[in-house]
Every structure is written in structure tokens, then in C-alpha cells.
PDB file of C-alpha atoms in Angstrom:
ATOM      1  CA  MET U  29    -108.289 -46.088  29.816  1.00 46.00           C
ATOM      2  CA  GLY U  30    -111.655 -46.141  31.580  1.00 47.00           C
ATOM      3  CA  PRO U  31    -113.656 -43.135  32.816  1.00 48.00           C
ATOM      4  CA  VAL U  32    -112.373 -43.511  36.381  1.00 49.00           C
ATOM      5  CA  GLY U  33    -108.765 -43.302  35.220  1.00 49.00           C
ATOM      6  CA  LEU U  34    -109.516 -40.278  33.069  1.00 45.00           C
ATOM      7  CA  ALA U  35    -111.223 -38.551  35.965  1.00 50.00           C
ATOM      8  CA  ALA U  36    -108.233 -39.193  38.204  1.00 50.00           C
ATOM      9  CA  ILE U  37    -105.977 -37.586  35.599  1.00 44.00           C
ATOM     10  CA  ALA U  38    -108.339 -34.637  35.404  1.00 52.00           C
ATOM     11  CA  LEU U  39    -108.170 -34.018  39.137  1.00 50.00           C
ATOM     12  CA  LEU U  40    -104.397 -34.395  39.121  1.00 49.00           C
ATOM     13  CA  LEU U  41    -104.167 -31.730  36.453  1.00 48.00           C
ATOM     14  CA  ALA U  42    -106.678 -29.582  38.290  1.00 46.00           C
ATOM     15  CA  GLY U  43    -104.345 -29.563  41.274  1.00 47.00           C
ATOM     16  CA  CYS U  44    -101.718 -27.894  39.115  1.00 44.00           C
ATOM     17  CA  ALA U  45    -103.995 -25.006  38.160  1.00 45.00           C
ATOM     18  CA  THR U  46    -104.510 -22.051  40.448  1.00 45.00           C
ATOM     19  CA  THR U  47    -107.793 -20.740  39.089  1.00 41.00           C
ATOM     20  CA  PRO U  48    -109.711 -23.466  37.262  1.00 38.00           C
ATOM     21  CA  SER U  49    -113.153 -22.481  36.093  1.00 38.00           C
ATOM     22  CA  ALA U  50    -116.346 -24.329  35.354  1.00 33.00           C
ATOM     23  CA  GLY U  51    -116.280 -25.771  31.872  1.00 33.00           C
ATOM     24  CA  SER U  52    -112.556 -26.576  31.872  1.00 40.00           C
ATOM     25  CA  ALA U  53    -113.088 -30.351  32.009  1.00 48.00           C
ATOM     26  CA  GLU U  54    -112.307 -30.801  28.316  1.00 39.00           C
ATOM     27  CA  ALA U  55    -108.848 -29.320  28.770  1.00 32.00           C
ATOM     28  CA  LEU U  56    -108.245 -31.208  32.015  1.00 32.00           C
ATOM     29  CA  LEU U  57    -109.246 -34.496  30.376  1.00 34.00           C
ATOM     30  CA  GLY U  58    -107.091 -33.888  27.330  1.00 30.00           C
ATOM     31  CA  GLY U  59    -110.120 -34.157  25.043  1.00 40.00           C
ATOM     32  CA  GLY U  60    -111.140 -37.529  26.491  1.00 40.00           C
ATOM     33  CA  PRO U  61    -114.622 -38.471  27.731  1.00 52.00           C
ATOM     34  CA  SER U  62    -115.943 -37.301  31.067  1.00 68.00           C
ATOM     35  CA  PRO U  63    -116.706 -39.798  33.852  1.00 65.00           C
ATOM     36  CA  SER U  64    -120.012 -41.593  33.522  1.00 71.00           C
ATOM     37  CA  PRO U  65    -122.847 -40.407  35.787  1.00 72.00           C
ATOM     38  CA  GLU U  66    -122.613 -41.695  39.358  1.00 77.00           C
ATOM     39  CA  ALA U  67    -119.054 -42.948  38.776  1.00 78.00           C
ATOM     40  CA  THR U  68    -116.805 -43.369  41.792  1.00 86.00           C
ATOM     41  CA  VAL U  69    -113.401 -41.761  41.310  1.00 83.00           C
ATOM     42  CA  GLU U  70    -110.304 -42.256  43.447  1.00 84.00           C
ATOM     43  CA  PRO U  71    -108.228 -39.098  42.907  1.00 83.00           C
ATOM     44  CA  PRO U  72    -104.504 -39.210  43.695  1.00 82.00           C
ATOM     45  CA  ALA U  73    -103.741 -37.847  47.153  1.00 82.00           C
ATOM     46  CA  GLY U  74    -103.088 -34.122  47.033  1.00 82.00           C
ATOM     47  CA  SER U  75    -104.217 -33.750  43.413  1.00 81.00           C
ATOM     48  CA  TRP U  76    -106.645 -31.051  44.563  1.00 84.00           C
ATOM     49  CA  ASN U  77    -103.945 -28.872  46.140  1.00 84.00           C
ATOM     50  CA  GLY U  78    -103.688 -25.334  44.831  1.00 83.00           C
ATOM     51  CA  VAL U  79    -107.167 -25.163  43.333  1.00 86.00           C
ATOM     52  CA  THR U  80    -108.706 -21.781  44.091  1.00 90.00           C
ATOM     53  CA  PRO U  81    -112.265 -20.628  43.340  1.00 94.00           C
ATOM     54  CA  PRO U  82    -112.551 -17.599  41.071  1.00 93.00           C
ATOM     55  CA  GLU U  83    -112.980 -14.156  42.570  1.00 94.00           C
ATOM     56  CA  GLY U  84    -116.524 -13.505  43.715  1.00 95.00           C
ATOM     57  CA  TYR U  85    -117.339 -17.179  44.274  1.00 97.00           C
ATOM     58  CA  ARG U  86    -120.279 -17.666  46.641  1.00 97.00           C
ATOM     59  CA  ALA U  87    -121.293 -20.711  48.655  1.00 98.00           C
ATOM     60  CA  VAL U  88    -124.043 -21.808  51.005  1.00 98.00           C
ATOM     61  CA  LEU U  89    -123.365 -24.339  53.754  1.00 98.00           C
ATOM     62  CA  VAL U  90    -126.283 -26.458  54.983  1.00 97.00           C
ATOM     63  CA  VAL U  91    -125.585 -28.123  58.339  1.00 96.00           C
ATOM     64  CA  ALA U  92    -127.969 -30.703  59.810  1.00 94.00           C
ATOM     65  CA  GLY U  93    -127.137 -31.679  63.368  1.00 90.00           C
ATOM     66  CA  ASP U  94    -124.443 -30.924  65.909  1.00 90.00           C
ATOM     67  CA  ASP U  95    -122.788 -34.337  66.246  1.00 92.00           C
ATOM     68  CA  PRO U  96    -118.969 -34.333  66.271  1.00 93.00           C
ATOM     69  CA  ALA U  97    -118.581 -35.564  62.673  1.00 93.00           C
ATOM     70  CA  THR U  98    -120.953 -32.985  61.218  1.00 94.00           C
ATOM     71  CA  THR U  99    -119.401 -30.221  63.323  1.00 95.00           C
ATOM     72  CA  THR U 100    -115.927 -31.121  62.058  1.00 96.00           C
ATOM     73  CA  ILE U 101    -117.059 -31.121  58.423  1.00 96.00           C
ATOM     74  CA  ALA U 102    -118.848 -27.794  58.820  1.00 97.00           C
ATOM     75  CA  ALA U 103    -115.736 -26.260  60.369  1.00 98.00           C
ATOM     76  CA  ALA U 104    -113.661 -27.515  57.436  1.00 98.00           C
ATOM     77  CA  VAL U 105    -116.035 -25.885  54.955  1.00 98.00           C
ATOM     78  CA  GLU U 106    -115.956 -22.599  56.833  1.00 98.00           C
ATOM     79  CA  GLY U 107    -112.162 -22.780  57.037  1.00 97.00           C
ATOM     80  CA  TRP U 108    -111.978 -23.346  53.281  1.00 97.00           C
ATOM     81  CA  ALA U 109    -114.164 -20.285  52.727  1.00 97.00           C
ATOM     82  CA  VAL U 110    -111.902 -18.130  54.890  1.00 97.00           C
ATOM     83  CA  ASP U 111    -108.731 -19.408  53.232  1.00 95.00           C
ATOM     84  CA  HIS U 112    -110.042 -18.679  49.742  1.00 96.00           C
ATOM     85  CA  GLU U 113    -112.018 -15.520  50.523  1.00 95.00           C
ATOM     86  CA  VAL U 114    -115.272 -17.158  49.499  1.00 97.00           C
ATOM     87  CA  GLU U 115    -118.479 -15.489  50.642  1.00 96.00           C
ATOM     88  CA  ILE U 116    -120.441 -18.156  52.502  1.00 97.00           C
ATOM     89  CA  ASP U 117    -123.829 -18.294  54.206  1.00 97.00           C
ATOM     90  CA  ARG U 118    -124.347 -20.977  56.851  1.00 98.00           C
ATOM     91  CA  LEU U 119    -127.856 -22.381  57.243  1.00 97.00           C
ATOM     92  CA  ASP U 120    -128.474 -24.735  60.181  1.00 95.00           C
ATOM     93  CA  ALA U 121    -131.213 -27.350  60.385  1.00 94.00           C
ATOM     94  CA  ASP U 122    -132.429 -29.608  63.196  1.00 90.00           C
ATOM     95  CA  ASP U 123    -134.355 -32.165  61.123  1.00 89.00           C
ATOM     96  CA  ASP U 124    -135.333 -33.150  57.575  1.00 89.00           C
ATOM     97  CA  THR U 125    -138.126 -30.597  57.410  1.00 92.00           C
ATOM     98  CA  GLN U 126    -135.692 -27.840  58.264  1.00 92.00           C
ATOM     99  CA  VAL U 127    -133.141 -29.140  55.745  1.00 94.00           C
ATOM    100  CA  LEU U 128    -135.743 -28.690  53.015  1.00 94.00           C
ATOM    101  CA  ALA U 129    -136.571 -25.222  54.340  1.00 94.00           C
ATOM    102  CA  ARG U 130    -132.887 -24.283  54.294  1.00 94.00           C
ATOM    103  CA  LEU U 131    -132.586 -25.458  50.695  1.00 95.00           C
ATOM    104  CA  GLU U 132    -135.527 -23.265  49.783  1.00 94.00           C
ATOM    105  CA  GLU U 133    -133.796 -20.397  51.565  1.00 94.00           C
ATOM    106  CA  ALA U 134    -130.594 -21.143  49.655  1.00 94.00           C
ATOM    107  CA  ASP U 135    -132.520 -20.772  46.392  1.00 93.00           C
ATOM    108  CA  GLY U 136    -132.599 -17.031  46.955  1.00 93.00           C
ATOM    109  CA  LEU U 137    -128.934 -16.575  47.857  1.00 95.00           C
ATOM    110  CA  ASP U 138    -127.483 -16.826  44.345  1.00 92.00           C
ATOM    111  CA  ALA U 139    -124.779 -19.286  45.378  1.00 96.00           C
ATOM    112  CA  ASP U 140    -122.330 -20.875  42.977  1.00 97.00           C
ATOM    113  CA  LEU U 141    -122.237 -23.955  45.197  1.00 98.00           C
ATOM    114  CA  VAL U 142    -124.467 -25.337  47.947  1.00 98.00           C
ATOM    115  CA  ILE U 143    -122.518 -27.585  50.311  1.00 98.00           C
ATOM    116  CA  GLY U 144    -124.132 -30.159  52.584  1.00 97.00           C
ATOM    117  CA  ALA U 145    -122.198 -31.178  55.684  1.00 94.00           C
ATOM    118  CA  GLY U 146    -122.415 -34.821  56.666  1.00 83.00           C
ATOM    119  CA  ALA U 147    -125.042 -37.535  56.829  1.00 89.00           C
ATOM    120  CA  GLY U 148    -127.881 -35.379  58.136  1.00 90.00           C
ATOM    121  CA  VAL U 149    -128.514 -33.687  54.795  1.00 93.00           C
ATOM    122  CA  VAL U 150    -128.623 -36.827  52.648  1.00 92.00           C
ATOM    123  CA  ASP U 151    -132.295 -37.816  52.760  1.00 90.00           C
ATOM    124  CA  GLU U 152    -133.645 -34.390  51.789  1.00 92.00           C
ATOM    125  CA  PHE U 153    -130.821 -33.639  49.358  1.00 93.00           C
ATOM    126  CA  SER U 154    -131.641 -36.888  47.529  1.00 91.00           C
ATOM    127  CA  TYR U 155    -135.070 -35.505  46.691  1.00 90.00           C
ATOM    128  CA  ALA U 156    -134.553 -31.764  46.498  1.00 94.00           C
ATOM    129  CA  THR U 157    -131.351 -31.576  44.448  1.00 94.00           C
ATOM    130  CA  ALA U 158    -133.039 -33.326  41.513  1.00 90.00           C
ATOM    131  CA  GLN U 159    -135.498 -30.425  41.391  1.00 92.00           C
ATOM    132  CA  ARG U 160    -132.688 -27.875  41.184  1.00 94.00           C
ATOM    133  CA  LEU U 161    -130.606 -29.038  38.241  1.00 92.00           C
ATOM    134  CA  ASP U 162    -129.260 -25.537  37.582  1.00 93.00           C
ATOM    135  CA  GLN U 163    -127.679 -25.414  41.057  1.00 96.00           C
ATOM    136  CA  GLN U 164    -124.422 -27.210  41.846  1.00 96.00           C
ATOM    137  CA  PHE U 165    -124.295 -29.174  45.101  1.00 97.00           C
ATOM    138  CA  LEU U 166    -121.436 -30.754  47.032  1.00 98.00           C
ATOM    139  CA  VAL U 167    -122.023 -33.296  49.802  1.00 97.00           C
ATOM    140  CA  VAL U 168    -119.058 -33.826  52.125  1.00 97.00           C
ATOM    141  CA  GLY U 169    -118.754 -36.945  54.266  1.00 94.00           C
ATOM    142  CA  ALA U 170    -121.757 -38.718  52.740  1.00 93.00           C
ATOM    143  CA  GLN U 171    -123.280 -39.470  49.343  1.00 92.00           C
ATOM    144  CA  LEU U 172    -126.644 -39.686  47.628  1.00 92.00           C
ATOM    145  CA  GLY U 173    -128.034 -43.028  46.535  1.00 87.00           C
ATOM    146  CA  GLU U 174    -128.784 -41.827  42.998  1.00 88.00           C
ATOM    147  CA  PRO U 175    -127.131 -38.438  42.426  1.00 89.00           C
ATOM    148  CA  THR U 176    -128.101 -36.266  39.508  1.00 92.00           C
ATOM    149  CA  ARG U 177    -125.527 -34.505  37.353  1.00 93.00           C
ATOM    150  CA  ASN U 178    -125.495 -31.457  39.648  1.00 95.00           C
ATOM    151  CA  VAL U 179    -124.504 -33.323  42.821  1.00 96.00           C
ATOM    152  CA  THR U 180    -120.909 -34.213  43.652  1.00 96.00           C
ATOM    153  CA  ALA U 181    -120.001 -36.110  46.811  1.00 96.00           C
ATOM    154  CA  VAL U 182    -116.798 -36.847  48.688  1.00 96.00           C
ATOM    155  CA  VAL U 183    -116.523 -39.877  50.957  1.00 95.00           C
ATOM    156  CA  TRP U 184    -113.801 -41.728  52.811  1.00 94.00           C
ATOM    157  CA  PRO U 185    -113.731 -44.749  55.156  1.00 93.00           C
ATOM    158  CA  GLY U 186    -115.997 -43.932  58.082  1.00 88.00           C
ATOM    159  CA  ALA U 187    -117.920 -41.268  56.152  1.00 86.00           C
ATOM    160  CA  THR U 188    -119.908 -43.081  53.463  1.00 83.00           C
ATOM    161  CA  PHE U 189    -123.583 -42.809  54.484  1.00 78.00           C
ATOM    162  CA  ARG U 190    -125.944 -43.079  51.467  1.00 71.00           C
ATOM    163  CA  GLY U 191    -129.359 -42.531  53.006  1.00 66.00           C
ATOM    164  CA  THR U 192    -131.914 -44.004  55.372  1.00 67.00           C
ATOM    165  CA  GLY U 193    -132.887 -47.523  54.332  1.00 55.00           C
ATOM    166  CA  ILE U 194    -130.159 -47.701  51.688  1.00 61.00           C
ATOM    167  CA  THR U 195    -127.151 -48.364  53.853  1.00 60.00           C
ATOM    168  CA  ASP U 196    -126.445 -49.076  57.486  1.00 56.00           C
ATOM    169  CA  ASP U 197    -123.194 -47.139  57.345  1.00 59.00           C
ATOM    170  CA  GLU U 198    -123.041 -44.318  59.855  1.00 61.00           C
ATOM    171  CA  GLN U 199    -120.467 -41.601  60.218  1.00 64.00           C
ATOM    172  CA  ASP U 200    -117.568 -42.641  62.417  1.00 75.00           C
ATOM    173  CA  ALA U 201    -116.611 -39.553  64.370  1.00 77.00           C
ATOM    174  CA  ALA U 202    -113.084 -40.904  64.807  1.00 85.00           C
ATOM    175  CA  ALA U 203    -112.660 -41.062  61.025  1.00 90.00           C
ATOM    176  CA  VAL U 204    -113.917 -37.528  60.447  1.00 94.00           C
ATOM    177  CA  THR U 205    -110.808 -35.623  61.426  1.00 96.00           C
ATOM    178  CA  PRO U 206    -110.132 -31.987  60.533  1.00 96.00           C
ATOM    179  CA  GLU U 207    -107.483 -33.173  58.066  1.00 96.00           C
ATOM    180  CA  ALA U 208    -109.789 -35.668  56.344  1.00 96.00           C
ATOM    181  CA  ALA U 209    -112.641 -33.176  56.185  1.00 96.00           C
ATOM    182  CA  GLY U 210    -110.355 -30.455  54.851  1.00 96.00           C
ATOM    183  CA  ASP U 211    -109.050 -32.700  52.078  1.00 95.00           C
ATOM    184  CA  ALA U 212    -112.606 -33.695  51.205  1.00 96.00           C
ATOM    185  CA  VAL U 213    -113.743 -30.094  50.855  1.00 97.00           C
ATOM    186  CA  ASP U 214    -110.738 -29.197  48.703  1.00 94.00           C
ATOM    187  CA  ALA U 215    -111.176 -32.267  46.486  1.00 92.00           C
ATOM    188  CA  GLY U 216    -114.893 -31.728  46.062  1.00 94.00           C
ATOM    189  CA  VAL U 217    -114.569 -28.082  45.141  1.00 95.00           C
ATOM    190  CA  ALA U 218    -111.773 -28.912  42.677  1.00 91.00           C
ATOM    191  CA  SER U 219    -114.036 -31.443  40.987  1.00 90.00           C
ATOM    192  CA  VAL U 220    -116.942 -29.015  40.735  1.00 94.00           C
ATOM    193  CA  LEU U 221    -114.732 -26.243  39.374  1.00 92.00           C
ATOM    194  CA  ALA U 222    -113.355 -28.647  36.775  1.00 88.00           C
ATOM    195  CA  GLY U 223    -116.871 -29.500  35.645  1.00 88.00           C
ATOM    196  CA  LEU U 224    -116.574 -33.079  36.913  1.00 88.00           C
ATOM    197  CA  THR U 225    -119.950 -33.281  38.642  1.00 93.00           C
ATOM    198  CA  GLY U 226    -122.515 -35.958  39.350  1.00 93.00           C
ATOM    199  CA  ILE U 227    -119.784 -38.270  40.632  1.00 92.00           C
ATOM    200  CA  VAL U 228    -118.476 -39.581  43.945  1.00 93.00           C
ATOM    201  CA  LEU U 229    -114.891 -38.937  44.983  1.00 92.00           C
ATOM    202  CA  ALA U 230    -113.572 -41.680  47.262  1.00 92.00           C
ATOM    203  CA  LEU U 231    -110.590 -40.553  49.318  1.00 93.00           C
ATOM    204  CA  PRO U 232    -108.302 -42.974  51.201  1.00 87.00           C
TER     205      PRO U 232
END
């Protein structure tokens, strides 16, 4: 079985656990190899259900822009934080320069996970996340062209932007529904908690 199949099994098993923790990938994979860097994984629908961050988990949400797609994704992240009693700081940015400034601000917030909402964060995240390898990042509704091991992304049809000059794909506001965004947040967090990072999760 290839790395994509093993990763799918891992996420399916992760959905059965209530409090997975970082470093549990070996158990979730049954001793098999982890996905290769930058692999694209198609997890079974709902395999992320029931995954809950450990007590005291902290997150930072970086939001770039106020377009409908980004707003929907940001709301899904904030809803996830409320549902799971996760302490979250929201940092808003109007342009790439401010995205970088917000990432620098996030450096001092001692977050377990920094989450980027939508396409607006991609260009600066592509550069800045590689300089912060000790910090885990999750990009929802977009992906980085060449993610490092600390960046996990979740995409689905209509939300696959990879960066300026790399792809012409733009977010389709009609495809970024609250349900799709909510599933993406849950799946991405489940992957990070399972230690399956540096990959792209492709949802239906």
C-alpha cells in the first residue's frame, strides 16, 4: 500500500480517537511509513469526526481579506475553537505586508497551531513558514506551492489556490460553504494532531 493509502487509514483511525496527541502517527499508521513530504491525501469522508484537541490547546487565526470565502473559512475556524474550548487569537491583515506582521505577532503568542484562512495568506505563508519550522501551521481553503514539514493544508474543489504566479485557481465563494469549511478545519486539525504534517488533504 502506498503512502497516500496509509495516510487515509491514519485519518480514519484518528476519527475514532477522542483525544489524539502529537506524535501518535506511529500508532495510527500501524507501524507503517508516514506520507511522503508534500503528498496529497484523500481522507475518507467523516474520518476526522470526534477528534478533539487536548486541554489547553492554543491557536492563532490569521485572516487576510474580507471576501465571502475567507469570511466563511474564518468563521468555521472560530466555531471550531468555541466547540472544542480552544483559546484562539484572531489577527487580521489587509495585505501581504500585514500578513507578515501578523505572523511576527503570532510568534509571541505561544500557539500550538497557527491557522491561515483562505487564499490571502498563501504568498507570505510560503516564505515565512519555512523560517518557523518549530511552529505548526494549517492553511484552510488553499495550499502552498512547496510546503515544509510544518505546514498542512486542506483543499477542496473551488478552494485550491497555490499562490500568485503558480496557479490561476481562485477561491469560488459558492464552493466555500460553512459545511465545507467546517469539515476542512476538522480534517486539518486531526491531521496535525496525528503528526501527519507537511501534506495536503484533498476533500471531495
